[in-house]
Structure formats: C-alpha cells, structure tokens
PDB file of C-alpha atoms in Angstrom:
ATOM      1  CA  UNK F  29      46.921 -60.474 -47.165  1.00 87.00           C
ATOM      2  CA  UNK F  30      49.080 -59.582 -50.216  1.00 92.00           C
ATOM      3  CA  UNK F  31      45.924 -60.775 -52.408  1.00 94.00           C
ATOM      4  CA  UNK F  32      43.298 -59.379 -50.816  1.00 94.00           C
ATOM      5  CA  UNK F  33      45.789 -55.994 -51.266  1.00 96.00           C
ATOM      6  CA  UNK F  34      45.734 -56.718 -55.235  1.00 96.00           C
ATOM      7  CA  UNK F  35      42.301 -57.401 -55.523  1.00 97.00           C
ATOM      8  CA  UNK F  36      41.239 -54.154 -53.378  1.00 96.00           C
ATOM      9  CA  UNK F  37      43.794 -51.966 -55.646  1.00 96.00           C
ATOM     10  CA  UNK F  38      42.283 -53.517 -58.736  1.00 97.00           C
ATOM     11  CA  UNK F  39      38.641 -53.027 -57.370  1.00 96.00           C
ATOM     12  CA  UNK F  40      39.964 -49.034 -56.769  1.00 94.00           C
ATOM     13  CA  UNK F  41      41.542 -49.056 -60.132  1.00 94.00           C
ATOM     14  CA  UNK F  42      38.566 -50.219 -62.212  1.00 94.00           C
ATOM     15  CA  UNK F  43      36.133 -48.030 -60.076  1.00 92.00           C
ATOM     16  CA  UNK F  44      37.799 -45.003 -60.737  1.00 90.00           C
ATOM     17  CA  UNK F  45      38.205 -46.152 -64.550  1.00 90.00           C
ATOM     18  CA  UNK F  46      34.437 -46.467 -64.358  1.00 88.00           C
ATOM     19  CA  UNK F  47      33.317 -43.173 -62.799  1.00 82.00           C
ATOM     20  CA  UNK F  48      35.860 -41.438 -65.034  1.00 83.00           C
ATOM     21  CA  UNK F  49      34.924 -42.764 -68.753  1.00 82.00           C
ATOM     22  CA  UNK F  50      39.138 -43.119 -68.587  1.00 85.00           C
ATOM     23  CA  UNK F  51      39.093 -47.514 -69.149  1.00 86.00           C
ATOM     24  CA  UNK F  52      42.720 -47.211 -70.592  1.00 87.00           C
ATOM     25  CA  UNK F  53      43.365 -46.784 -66.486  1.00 90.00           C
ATOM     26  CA  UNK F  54      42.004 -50.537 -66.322  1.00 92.00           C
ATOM     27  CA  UNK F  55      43.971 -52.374 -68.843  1.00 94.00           C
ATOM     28  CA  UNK F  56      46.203 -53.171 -66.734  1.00 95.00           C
ATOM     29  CA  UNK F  57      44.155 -55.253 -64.530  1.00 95.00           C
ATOM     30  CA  UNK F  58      41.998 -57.132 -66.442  1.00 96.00           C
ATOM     31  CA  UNK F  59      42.307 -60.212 -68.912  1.00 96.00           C
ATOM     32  CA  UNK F  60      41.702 -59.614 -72.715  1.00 95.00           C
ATOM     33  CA  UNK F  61      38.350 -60.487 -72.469  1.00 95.00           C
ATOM     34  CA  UNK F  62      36.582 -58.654 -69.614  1.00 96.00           C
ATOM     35  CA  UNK F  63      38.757 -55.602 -70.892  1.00 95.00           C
ATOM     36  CA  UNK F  64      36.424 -55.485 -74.057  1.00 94.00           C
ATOM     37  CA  UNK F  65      33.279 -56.494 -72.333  1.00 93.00           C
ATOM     38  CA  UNK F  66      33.743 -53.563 -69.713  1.00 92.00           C
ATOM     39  CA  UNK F  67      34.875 -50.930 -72.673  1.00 91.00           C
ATOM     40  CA  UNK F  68      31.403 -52.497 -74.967  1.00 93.00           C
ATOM     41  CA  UNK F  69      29.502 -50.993 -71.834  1.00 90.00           C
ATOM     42  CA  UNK F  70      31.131 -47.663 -71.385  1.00 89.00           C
ATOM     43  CA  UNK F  71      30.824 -47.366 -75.260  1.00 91.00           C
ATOM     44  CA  UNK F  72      26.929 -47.867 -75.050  1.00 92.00           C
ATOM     45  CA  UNK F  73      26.181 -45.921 -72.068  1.00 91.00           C
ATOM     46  CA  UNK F  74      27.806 -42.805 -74.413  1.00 90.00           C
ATOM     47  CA  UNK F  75      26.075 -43.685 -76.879  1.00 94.00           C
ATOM     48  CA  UNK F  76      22.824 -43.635 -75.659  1.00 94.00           C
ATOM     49  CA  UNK F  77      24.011 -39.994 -73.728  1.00 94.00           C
ATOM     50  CA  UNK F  78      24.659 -41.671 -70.228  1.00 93.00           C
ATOM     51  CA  UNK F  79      26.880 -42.595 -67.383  1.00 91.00           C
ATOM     52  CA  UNK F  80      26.627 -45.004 -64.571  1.00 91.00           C
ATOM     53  CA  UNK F  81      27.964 -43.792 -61.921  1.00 90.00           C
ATOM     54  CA  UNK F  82      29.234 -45.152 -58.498  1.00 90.00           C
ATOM     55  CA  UNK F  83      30.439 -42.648 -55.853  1.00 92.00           C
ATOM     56  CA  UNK F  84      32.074 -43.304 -52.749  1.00 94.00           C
ATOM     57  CA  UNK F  85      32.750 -47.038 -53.618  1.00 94.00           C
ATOM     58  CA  UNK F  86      34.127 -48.985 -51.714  1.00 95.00           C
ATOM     59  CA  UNK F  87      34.571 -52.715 -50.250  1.00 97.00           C
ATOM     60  CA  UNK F  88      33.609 -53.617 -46.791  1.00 97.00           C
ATOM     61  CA  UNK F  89      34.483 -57.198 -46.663  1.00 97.00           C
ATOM     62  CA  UNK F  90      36.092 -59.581 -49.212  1.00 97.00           C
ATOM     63  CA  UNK F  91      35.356 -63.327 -48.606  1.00 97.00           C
ATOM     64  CA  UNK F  92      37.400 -66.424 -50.635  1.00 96.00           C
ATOM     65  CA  UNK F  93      35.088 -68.871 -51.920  1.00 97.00           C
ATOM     66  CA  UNK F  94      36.860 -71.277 -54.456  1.00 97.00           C
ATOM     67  CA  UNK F  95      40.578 -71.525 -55.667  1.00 96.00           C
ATOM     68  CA  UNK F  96      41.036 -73.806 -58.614  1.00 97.00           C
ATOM     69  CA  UNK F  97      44.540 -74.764 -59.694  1.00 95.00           C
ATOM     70  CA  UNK F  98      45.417 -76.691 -62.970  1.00 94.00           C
ATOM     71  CA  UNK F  99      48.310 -76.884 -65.374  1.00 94.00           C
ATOM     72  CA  UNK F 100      48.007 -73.120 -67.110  1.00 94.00           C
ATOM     73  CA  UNK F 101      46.280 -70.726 -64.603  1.00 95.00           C
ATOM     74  CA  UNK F 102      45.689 -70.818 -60.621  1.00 96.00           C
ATOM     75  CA  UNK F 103      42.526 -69.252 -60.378  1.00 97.00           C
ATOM     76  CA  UNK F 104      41.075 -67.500 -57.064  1.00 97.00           C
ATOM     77  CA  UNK F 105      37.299 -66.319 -56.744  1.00 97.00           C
ATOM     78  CA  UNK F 106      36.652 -63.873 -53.886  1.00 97.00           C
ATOM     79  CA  UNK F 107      32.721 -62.956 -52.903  1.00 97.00           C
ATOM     80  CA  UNK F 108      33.985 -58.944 -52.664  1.00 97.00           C
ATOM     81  CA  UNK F 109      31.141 -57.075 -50.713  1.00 97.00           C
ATOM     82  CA  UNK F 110      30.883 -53.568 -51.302  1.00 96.00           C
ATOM     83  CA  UNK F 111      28.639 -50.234 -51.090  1.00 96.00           C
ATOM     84  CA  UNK F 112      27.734 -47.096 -52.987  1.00 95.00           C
ATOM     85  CA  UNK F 113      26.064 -44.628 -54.821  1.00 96.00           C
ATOM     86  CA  UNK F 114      25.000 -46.321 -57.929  1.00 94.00           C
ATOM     87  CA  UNK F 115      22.841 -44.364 -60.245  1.00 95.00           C
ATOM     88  CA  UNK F 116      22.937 -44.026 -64.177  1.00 95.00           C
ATOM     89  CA  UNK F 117      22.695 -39.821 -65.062  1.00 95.00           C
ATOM     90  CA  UNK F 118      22.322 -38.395 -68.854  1.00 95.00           C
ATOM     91  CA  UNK F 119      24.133 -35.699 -70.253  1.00 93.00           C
ATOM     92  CA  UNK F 120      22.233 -32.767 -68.359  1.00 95.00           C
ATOM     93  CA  UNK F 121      23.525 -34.421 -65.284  1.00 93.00           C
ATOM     94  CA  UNK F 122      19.769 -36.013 -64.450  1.00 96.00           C
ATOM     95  CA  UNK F 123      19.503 -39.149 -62.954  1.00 97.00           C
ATOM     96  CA  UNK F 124      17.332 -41.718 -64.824  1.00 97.00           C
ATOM     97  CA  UNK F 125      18.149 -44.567 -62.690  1.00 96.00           C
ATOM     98  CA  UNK F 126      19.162 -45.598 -59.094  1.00 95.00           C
ATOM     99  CA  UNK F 127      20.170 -43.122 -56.567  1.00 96.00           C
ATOM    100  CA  UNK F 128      22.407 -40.626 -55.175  1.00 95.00           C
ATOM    101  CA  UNK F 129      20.792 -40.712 -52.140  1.00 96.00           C
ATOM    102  CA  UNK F 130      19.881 -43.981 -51.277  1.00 96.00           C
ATOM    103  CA  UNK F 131      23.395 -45.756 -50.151  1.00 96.00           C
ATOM    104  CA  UNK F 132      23.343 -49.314 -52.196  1.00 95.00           C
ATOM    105  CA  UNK F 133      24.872 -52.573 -50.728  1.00 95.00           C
ATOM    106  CA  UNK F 134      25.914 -55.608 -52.723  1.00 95.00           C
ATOM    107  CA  UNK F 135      27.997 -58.489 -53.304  1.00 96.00           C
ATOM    108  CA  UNK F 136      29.765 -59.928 -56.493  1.00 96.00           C
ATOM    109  CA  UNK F 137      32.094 -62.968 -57.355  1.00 98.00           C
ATOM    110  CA  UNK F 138      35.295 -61.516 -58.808  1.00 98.00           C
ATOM    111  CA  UNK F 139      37.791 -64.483 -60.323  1.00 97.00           C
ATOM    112  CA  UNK F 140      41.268 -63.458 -60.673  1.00 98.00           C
ATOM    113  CA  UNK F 141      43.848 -65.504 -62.367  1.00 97.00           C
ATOM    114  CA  UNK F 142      47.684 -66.157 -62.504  1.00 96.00           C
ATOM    115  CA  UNK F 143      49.606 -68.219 -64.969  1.00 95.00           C
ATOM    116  CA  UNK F 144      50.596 -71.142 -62.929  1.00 93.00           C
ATOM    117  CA  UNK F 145      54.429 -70.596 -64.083  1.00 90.00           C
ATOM    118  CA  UNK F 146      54.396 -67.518 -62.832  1.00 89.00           C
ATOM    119  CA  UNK F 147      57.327 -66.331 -60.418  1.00 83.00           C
ATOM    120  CA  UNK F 148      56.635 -67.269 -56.990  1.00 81.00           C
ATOM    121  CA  UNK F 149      56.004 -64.159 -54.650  1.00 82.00           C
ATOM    122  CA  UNK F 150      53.793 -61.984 -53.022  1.00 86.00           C
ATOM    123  CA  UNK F 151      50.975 -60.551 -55.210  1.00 91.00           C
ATOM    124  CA  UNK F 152      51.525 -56.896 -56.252  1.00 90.00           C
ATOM    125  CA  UNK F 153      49.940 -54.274 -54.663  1.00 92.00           C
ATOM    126  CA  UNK F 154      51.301 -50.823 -56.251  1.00 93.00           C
ATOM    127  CA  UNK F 155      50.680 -49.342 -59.826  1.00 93.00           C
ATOM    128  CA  UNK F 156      54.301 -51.037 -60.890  1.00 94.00           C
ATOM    129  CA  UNK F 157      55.147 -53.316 -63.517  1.00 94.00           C
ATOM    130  CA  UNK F 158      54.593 -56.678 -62.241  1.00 93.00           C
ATOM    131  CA  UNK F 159      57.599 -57.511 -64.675  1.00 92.00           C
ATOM    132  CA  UNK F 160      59.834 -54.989 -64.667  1.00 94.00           C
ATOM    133  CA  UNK F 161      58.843 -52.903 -61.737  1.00 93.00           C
ATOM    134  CA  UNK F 162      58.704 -49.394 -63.577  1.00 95.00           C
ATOM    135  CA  UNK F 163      55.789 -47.293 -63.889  1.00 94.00           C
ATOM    136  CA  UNK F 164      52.718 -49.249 -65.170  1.00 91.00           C
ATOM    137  CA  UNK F 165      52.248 -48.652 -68.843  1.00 93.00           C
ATOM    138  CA  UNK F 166      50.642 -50.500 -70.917  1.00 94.00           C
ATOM    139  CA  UNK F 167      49.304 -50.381 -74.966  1.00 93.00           C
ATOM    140  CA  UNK F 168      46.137 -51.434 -76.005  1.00 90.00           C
ATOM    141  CA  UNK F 169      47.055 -54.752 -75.709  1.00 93.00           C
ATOM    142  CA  UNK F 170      48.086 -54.952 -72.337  1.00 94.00           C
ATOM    143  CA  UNK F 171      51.571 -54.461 -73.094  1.00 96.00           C
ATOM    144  CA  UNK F 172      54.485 -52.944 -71.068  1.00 96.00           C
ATOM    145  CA  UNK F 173      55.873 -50.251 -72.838  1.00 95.00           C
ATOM    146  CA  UNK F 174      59.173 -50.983 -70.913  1.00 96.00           C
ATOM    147  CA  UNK F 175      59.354 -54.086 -71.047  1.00 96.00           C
ATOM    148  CA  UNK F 176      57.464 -55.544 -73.524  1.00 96.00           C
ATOM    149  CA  UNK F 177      55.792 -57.812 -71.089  1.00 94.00           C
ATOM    150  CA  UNK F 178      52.354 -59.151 -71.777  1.00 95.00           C
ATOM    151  CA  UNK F 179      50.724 -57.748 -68.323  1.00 94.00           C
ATOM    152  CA  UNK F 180      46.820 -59.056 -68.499  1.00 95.00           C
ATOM    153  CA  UNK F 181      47.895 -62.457 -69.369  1.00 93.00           C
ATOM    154  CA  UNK F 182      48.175 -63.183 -65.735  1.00 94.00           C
ATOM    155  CA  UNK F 183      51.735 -63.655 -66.843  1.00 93.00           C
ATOM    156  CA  UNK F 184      53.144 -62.137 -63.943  1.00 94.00           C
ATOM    157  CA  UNK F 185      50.878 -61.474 -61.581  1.00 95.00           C
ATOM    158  CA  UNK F 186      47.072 -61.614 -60.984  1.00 96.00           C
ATOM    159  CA  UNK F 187      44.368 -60.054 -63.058  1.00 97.00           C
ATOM    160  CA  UNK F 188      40.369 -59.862 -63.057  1.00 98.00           C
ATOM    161  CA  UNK F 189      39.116 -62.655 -65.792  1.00 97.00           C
ATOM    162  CA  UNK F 190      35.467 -62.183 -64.537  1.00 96.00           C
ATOM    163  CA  UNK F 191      32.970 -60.693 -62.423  1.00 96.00           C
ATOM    164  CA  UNK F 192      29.453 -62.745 -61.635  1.00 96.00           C
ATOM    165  CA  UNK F 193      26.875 -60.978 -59.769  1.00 92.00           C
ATOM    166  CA  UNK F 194      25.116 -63.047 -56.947  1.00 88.00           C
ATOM    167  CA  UNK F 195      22.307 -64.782 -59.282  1.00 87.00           C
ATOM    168  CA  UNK F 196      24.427 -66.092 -61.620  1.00 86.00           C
ATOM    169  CA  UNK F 197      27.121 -67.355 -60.001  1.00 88.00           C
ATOM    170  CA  UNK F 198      27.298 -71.056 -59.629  1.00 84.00           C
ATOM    171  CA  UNK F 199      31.087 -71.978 -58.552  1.00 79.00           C
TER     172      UNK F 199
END
C-alpha cells in the first residue's frame, strides 16, 4: 500500500508537471535519464507551437507485474491503468490531435527503482525530503537544497526510471 501511494503521487506529480509546461515540479521523481527524455519532449512540443495535454487524469487501477532485485537497485514495474483527455492543442488553443471530448483509456508499464542500500521503511508518500524530511527542493540535478542529498538516484526512496507503453514492453 505505501508503494502503490508513491507511485500514484508520482503519477499526480508528473501529470500536473505535464499539463503545466512546469517539469522542474518532476525532478524530484524521476531518474537522471527519463528527467531529460520527458524535458526533450516538452522542449519540442514548444517548439513546434504545441502542448499535449491530459485533463482530468487519473489512474483507475495499478497492477504489479515484475520486481527484480540485484546488488545496486530493487526494481518494481507496475502495469498503471489510467484515463483522460489526451489531445495535443497549438498556440491559438486549437486542437490538432486527439480529443477533449472523447474520454481515452490506457495502460502503461512504469518501473520504479530504489538503491538496494537504501534505509528500510515504508515508501514516501508526501512532497518531503525522502532524506531529510523538509520541504522537497531540489536543483537541476536532483539535489536537496537542504540536505545535499542526491534525491533521483533512488538513493532514498523510489523514483520513475522508465515508462513502456503496452507494445513495447517485453518484461
């Protein structure tokens, strides 16, 4: 239950990210890697004069489908279901792709990932420091600004490393 509580904040924390353009909200939550993949996307969208949008997102079932353990990282894959408004609008608020009508189911495999020295515990489920416990503030770099603890290295909690949509994922 205390997983399935991170994963569902991070899911609400890197949708709103998304709908806003803000994706200095989603550092936090996500590894190096997908960090720069998700900002290269945000980054073309404005360039090209859109934004994808995806109102009233949410998830309406989360299943586990693999856990992996090894000597650097414990790694858990969930098949998170979910529904929305997806639909890509330019900058006179048009939409030139999907729907805001049309109510759009899905499913995705999202694989999050924890240092395997981490400190034992429950898996946080607040916008906290999973380190320190103050206020969650991090630098470009996924730094705490209060601590000076490396947050999306799965260091001290779990973060998002990937996200595989249905046809591609192969477990």
């Amino acid at each position: 239950a205390d997983f399935q509580a991170r994963a569902r904040l991070i899911f609400d924390e890197l949708q709103a990210a998304w709908a806003t353009l803000s994706w200095g909200r989603a550092r936090p939550d996500e590894t190096d890697d997908i960090f720069q993949m998700h900002r290269y996307w945000i980054d073309a969208y404005q360039r090209q004069g859109l934004r994808n949008a995806l109102d009233q997102c949410q998830i309406t079932a989360m299943q586990p489908v693999k856990i992996k353990m090894d000597a650097f990282y414990n790694a858990i894959t969930l098949r998170i279901f979910g529904q929305g408004f997806d639909y890509t609008i330019d900058t006179a608020g048009r939409v030139v792709s999907g729907s805001k009508s049309n109510l759009r189911r899905w499913s995705e495999y999202w694989t999050f990932i924890r240092n395997s020295k981490a400190k034992p515990g429950p898996a946080r489920a607040d916008l906290n420091c999973p380190n320190c416990g103050a206020p969650l503030k991090v630098n470009a770099t996924g730094i705490c600004e209060f601590c000076s603890g490396k947050i999306t290295s799965g260091e001290f909690d779990w973060v998002l490393s990937k996200i595989e949509q249905d046809e591609s994922y192969r477990g």
